mmCIF file of C-alpha atoms in Angstrom:
data_model
loop_
_atom_site.group_PDB
_atom_site.id
_atom_site.type_symbol
_atom_site.label_atom_id
_atom_site.label_comp_id
_atom_site.label_asym_id
_atom_site.label_seq_id
_atom_site.Cartn_x
_atom_site.Cartn_y
_atom_site.Cartn_z
ATOM 1 C CA SER A 1 -64.548 93.368 182.336
ATOM 2 C CA ALA A 2 -62.438 93.902 185.410
ATOM 3 C CA PRO A 3 -62.698 97.229 187.252
ATOM 4 C CA PHE A 4 -58.974 97.924 186.884
ATOM 5 C CA GLY A 5 -56.758 99.583 184.376
ATOM 6 C CA ASP A 6 -58.690 102.586 183.164
ATOM 7 C CA SER A 7 -56.338 105.528 183.388
ATOM 8 C CA ASP A 8 -59.149 107.963 184.267
ATOM 9 C CA GLY A 9 -59.056 107.385 188.003
ATOM 10 C CA ASN A 10 -59.007 103.649 188.517
ATOM 11 C CA PRO A 11 -55.383 102.596 187.953
ATOM 12 C CA PRO A 12 -54.236 99.024 188.679
ATOM 13 C CA VAL A 13 -53.183 98.431 192.273
ATOM 14 C CA GLN A 14 -50.582 95.841 193.267
ATOM 15 C CA LEU A 15 -52.153 93.543 195.856
ATOM 16 C CA VAL A 16 -49.521 90.806 195.983
ATOM 17 C CA ARG A 17 -45.867 91.380 195.171
ATOM 18 C CA GLY A 18 -44.535 89.274 192.315
ATOM 19 C CA VAL A 19 -47.764 88.683 190.353
ATOM 20 C CA GLU A 20 -46.883 90.009 186.912
ATOM 21 C CA ASN A 21 -49.928 88.767 185.035
ATOM 22 C CA MET A 22 -53.221 87.029 185.820
ATOM 23 C CA ARG A 23 -55.595 85.418 183.348
ATOM 24 C CA LEU A 24 -59.016 83.808 183.726
ATOM 25 C CA SER A 25 -60.874 81.459 181.405
ATOM 26 C CA PHE A 26 -64.420 80.324 182.021
ATOM 27 C CA GLY A 27 -65.656 76.784 181.381
ATOM 28 C CA VAL A 28 -69.018 77.274 179.705
ATOM 29 C CA GLY A 29 -71.372 74.306 179.337
ATOM 30 C CA THR A 30 -71.945 73.329 175.700
ATOM 31 C CA GLY A 31 -74.364 70.442 176.271
ATOM 32 C CA GLY A 32 -73.751 66.755 176.808
ATOM 33 C CA GLY A 33 -71.610 67.539 179.864
ATOM 34 C CA ARG A 34 -68.858 69.173 177.783
ATOM 35 C CA LEU A 35 -67.099 72.456 178.481
ATOM 36 C CA ARG A 36 -65.585 75.100 176.260
ATOM 37 C CA TYR A 37 -63.134 77.530 177.880
ATOM 38 C CA VAL A 38 -63.643 81.155 176.859
ATOM 39 C CA SER A 39 -62.532 84.587 178.046
ATOM 40 C CA GLY A 40 -64.941 87.096 179.535
ATOM 41 C CA THR A 41 -64.985 89.031 176.254
ATOM 42 C CA ASP A 42 -65.696 86.005 174.017
ATOM 43 C CA ALA A 43 -69.021 85.983 172.153
ATOM 44 C CA ASP A 44 -69.789 82.534 173.656
ATOM 45 C CA TYR A 45 -69.377 83.807 177.232
ATOM 46 C CA ASP A 46 -72.591 83.287 179.198
ATOM 47 C CA ALA A 47 -72.278 83.796 182.963
ATOM 48 C CA SER A 48 -75.300 81.570 183.609
ATOM 49 C CA GLN A 49 -73.531 78.634 181.909
ATOM 50 C CA ILE A 50 -70.169 78.821 183.749
ATOM 51 C CA ARG A 51 -69.238 75.441 185.238
ATOM 52 C CA SER A 52 -65.571 76.060 186.094
ATOM 53 C CA VAL A 53 -62.899 78.763 186.116
ATOM 54 C CA ARG A 54 -59.266 78.410 185.038
ATOM 55 C CA ILE A 55 -56.926 80.742 186.904
ATOM 56 C CA GLY A 56 -53.398 81.447 185.690
ATOM 57 C CA LEU A 57 -50.742 83.535 187.457
ATOM 58 C CA LEU A 58 -47.347 84.565 186.102
ATOM 59 C CA MET A 59 -45.104 85.102 189.110
ATOM 60 C CA THR A 60 -41.838 87.002 188.802
ATOM 61 C CA SER A 61 -38.816 87.710 190.951
ATOM 62 C CA HIS A 62 -38.333 91.246 192.164
ATOM 63 C CA ASP A 63 -34.712 91.390 191.007
ATOM 64 C CA ALA A 64 -33.050 90.437 187.734
ATOM 65 C CA ILE A 65 -31.333 87.199 188.832
ATOM 66 C CA ALA A 66 -31.235 85.113 185.625
ATOM 67 C CA ALA A 67 -28.134 84.905 183.429
ATOM 68 C CA ASP A 68 -30.118 85.528 180.210
ATOM 69 C CA ALA A 69 -33.254 87.422 179.244
ATOM 70 C CA ASP A 70 -36.454 85.416 179.638
ATOM 71 C CA VAL A 71 -37.965 84.781 176.185
ATOM 72 C CA THR A 72 -40.316 81.934 177.141
ATOM 73 C CA THR A 73 -43.943 81.933 176.015
ATOM 74 C CA TYR A 74 -46.008 81.073 179.087
ATOM 75 C CA VAL A 75 -49.547 79.669 179.087
ATOM 76 C CA LEU A 76 -51.935 81.147 181.657
ATOM 77 C CA ALA A 77 -55.467 79.749 181.811
ATOM 78 C CA GLY A 78 -55.053 78.455 178.250
ATOM 79 C CA GLN A 79 -53.850 81.822 176.899
ATOM 80 C CA ASP A 80 -50.335 82.498 175.596
ATOM 81 C CA ILE A 81 -48.271 85.236 177.267
ATOM 82 C CA ALA A 82 -45.318 86.103 175.031
ATOM 83 C CA PRO A 83 -42.180 88.158 175.698
ATOM 84 C CA SER A 84 -41.895 91.696 174.393
ATOM 85 C CA THR A 85 -38.857 93.900 173.867
ATOM 86 C CA SER A 86 -40.894 97.003 174.731
ATOM 87 C CA SER A 87 -42.750 97.667 177.957
ATOM 88 C CA SER A 88 -45.553 95.241 178.765
ATOM 89 C CA ASP A 89 -49.119 96.182 177.881
ATOM 90 C CA GLY A 90 -50.777 93.417 179.915
ATOM 91 C CA ARG A 91 -51.037 90.989 176.995
ATOM 92 C CA ASP A 92 -47.349 90.133 177.219
ATOM 93 C CA TYR A 93 -44.407 90.640 179.543
ATOM 94 C CA LYS A 94 -41.147 92.531 179.220
ATOM 95 C CA ALA A 95 -38.262 90.222 178.235
ATOM 96 C CA ASP A 96 -35.745 90.853 181.005
ATOM 97 C CA LYS A 97 -33.526 88.853 183.353
ATOM 98 C CA ARG A 98 -36.119 88.306 186.061
ATOM 99 C CA PHE A 99 -37.046 84.730 186.968
ATOM 100 C CA ARG A 100 -40.662 83.698 186.198
ATOM 101 C CA LEU A 101 -42.951 80.766 186.989
ATOM 102 C CA ALA A 102 -46.461 80.129 185.678
ATOM 103 C CA PHE A 103 -49.100 78.609 187.958
ATOM 104 C CA ASN A 104 -52.441 77.316 186.681
ATOM 105 C CA THR A 105 -55.421 75.700 188.359
ATOM 106 C CA THR A 106 -59.028 74.920 187.508
ATOM 107 C CA VAL A 107 -61.816 75.375 190.028
ATOM 108 C CA LYS A 108 -65.262 73.863 189.665
ATOM 109 C CA VAL A 109 -68.154 76.234 190.369
ATOM 110 C CA ARG A 110 -70.332 74.650 193.034
ATOM 111 C CA ASN A 111 -74.048 73.994 192.593
ATOM 112 C CA ARG A 112 -73.861 74.135 188.813
ATOM 113 C CA ARG A 113 -75.090 70.992 187.092
ATOM 114 C CA ALA A 114 -75.074 70.476 183.364
ATOM 115 C CA ARG A 115 -78.621 70.570 182.047
ATOM 116 C CA GLN A 116 -79.622 67.673 179.822
#
């Protein structure tokens, strides 16, 4: 788990303005050269078997510039991020009039070969 977000002295810190949400999925080798993407809390997560990492960022404008509230479901690293009418809890985002874009990429972990 990430070392952020516990309210007992380690609150989240904004490093880059405009990043509203970030998700990671890990490509774990399943044999035969195939990958299965899992989260860090999934039962199939095995750090020694990670072959690639999917990174997803939900970027947002600072000001409310859209004509209508954003009610799009975004996909970050293979995980759905849905709008919410209440304040965001990290699993969703607040449906407001800010402009958003989702960016996703997959990075191969070097020096990891699938074992036969």
